[in-house]
């Protein structure tokens, strides 16, 4: 009887354990997760949680992090994961749909000038919104002297496709990736900033060598066009070129190396279909457009991207890491120059909004949840 009872209890506890395993993906995951990958076991630890849909992360020179929350908050997270109160000076944002406080970047001269850049959906008249970029000096409790240095033209209705990553090129120019706000054709119109990557000086002025400077009816900030919703951008550590990842429609997520003045095809061509199933011509039907160097159907939903340059995680050096939303993965691409030669999906069990390499060589990933986390990924045999 006792044996039988304990047997049943054991069965019950096994069932409970099985049930909790099944439930785990919905709950996020345990404090320490071990993930088997092609290059060995990766340990993912929760460094911080309680962040409301964190979107962008930038390391300060002292190893702390600036992290945005989509609802409009910017916080400093210390090395132990403790979050500050929301910093002052953040511009008002429209927190709706995909809009809100989005990316954060440090000025290349941050050590001297303390300047921090934010991208966000800025409110306009009549409920309209558009992506904007502001900068201010990081002081004791927030940003001082905040100025808007760029505004996407025009502001439109709706809460989709704001972009918007911020990356500085080695020459100090700032790239801002801008979605087409779910407006389709304006991505081809050089008189509007929808569906464009723009290149500006750090103070928001236009570099004289931008491709459309001085051309009638074309906005001088535009670097490349025909983009849909680019949420990933990074500078290649060796070539200094901009790489960019964007959401396709139903299928057709893209990785591009955007060149000055080139047209990346949206919405005329795509490797995907419209949401209603209507076909879109494939990119090779329009050889005058530049095509992606990689594309995904079904989609991965690429958000932040980063080139991994450290030896800390064996086998990852030189790879491109992509934070995947619907794929709930970090997508690791092995590159040969500007070709993608291999891909691995590292399953994270939750939507990944951004991936950033830390000064310690660990990979820091933001999870897209109301109880959003900063995950710290290391090789499982590393000492910390
Ligand atoms: Ca394209």
mmCIF file with all atom_site columns, C-alpha atoms in Angstrom, residues 53 87 129 141 257 261-262 284 289 327 337 344 360 363 368:
data_model
loop_
_atom_site.group_PDB
_atom_site.id
_atom_site.type_symbol
_atom_site.label_atom_id
_atom_site.label_alt_id
_atom_site.label_comp_id
_atom_site.label_asym_id
_atom_site.label_entity_id
_atom_site.label_seq_id
_atom_site.pdbx_PDB_ins_code
_atom_site.Cartn_x
_atom_site.Cartn_y
_atom_site.Cartn_z
_atom_site.occupancy
_atom_site.B_iso_or_equiv
_atom_site.pdbx_formal_charge
_atom_site.auth_seq_id
_atom_site.auth_comp_id
_atom_site.auth_asym_id
_atom_site.auth_atom_id
_atom_site.pdbx_PDB_model_num
ATOM 1  C CA . UNK A 1 53  ? 9.489  45.461 -23.614 1.00 0.00 ? 53  UNK A CA 1
ATOM 2  C CA . UNK A 1 87  ? 16.225 58.728 -16.465 1.00 0.00 ? 87  UNK A CA 1
ATOM 3  C CA . UNK A 1 129 ? 3.448  59.692 -35.578 1.00 0.00 ? 129 UNK A CA 1
ATOM 4  C CA . UNK A 1 141 ? 19.875 61.676 -13.327 1.00 0.00 ? 141 UNK A CA 1
ATOM 5  C CA . UNK A 1 257 ? 24.545 45.582 -47.236 1.00 0.00 ? 257 UNK A CA 1
ATOM 6  C CA . UNK A 1 261 ? 21.840 55.552 -53.513 1.00 0.00 ? 261 UNK A CA 1
ATOM 7  C CA . UNK A 1 262 ? 20.711 51.971 -54.147 1.00 0.00 ? 262 UNK A CA 1
ATOM 8  C CA . UNK A 1 284 ? 15.512 38.795 -59.938 1.00 0.00 ? 284 UNK A CA 1
ATOM 9  C CA . UNK A 1 289 ? 17.328 46.847 -57.761 1.00 0.00 ? 289 UNK A CA 1
ATOM 10 C CA . UNK A 1 327 ? 11.688 32.681 -34.455 1.00 0.00 ? 327 UNK A CA 1
ATOM 11 C CA . UNK A 1 337 ? 33.327 37.931 -46.771 1.00 0.00 ? 337 UNK A CA 1
ATOM 12 C CA . UNK A 1 344 ? 22.339 28.144 -36.855 1.00 0.00 ? 344 UNK A CA 1
ATOM 13 C CA . UNK A 1 360 ? 33.543 41.023 -21.589 1.00 0.00 ? 360 UNK A CA 1
ATOM 14 C CA . UNK A 1 363 ? 26.398 38.351 -25.677 1.00 0.00 ? 363 UNK A CA 1
ATOM 15 C CA . UNK A 1 368 ? 10.501 41.236 -25.934 1.00 0.00 ? 368 UNK A CA 1
#
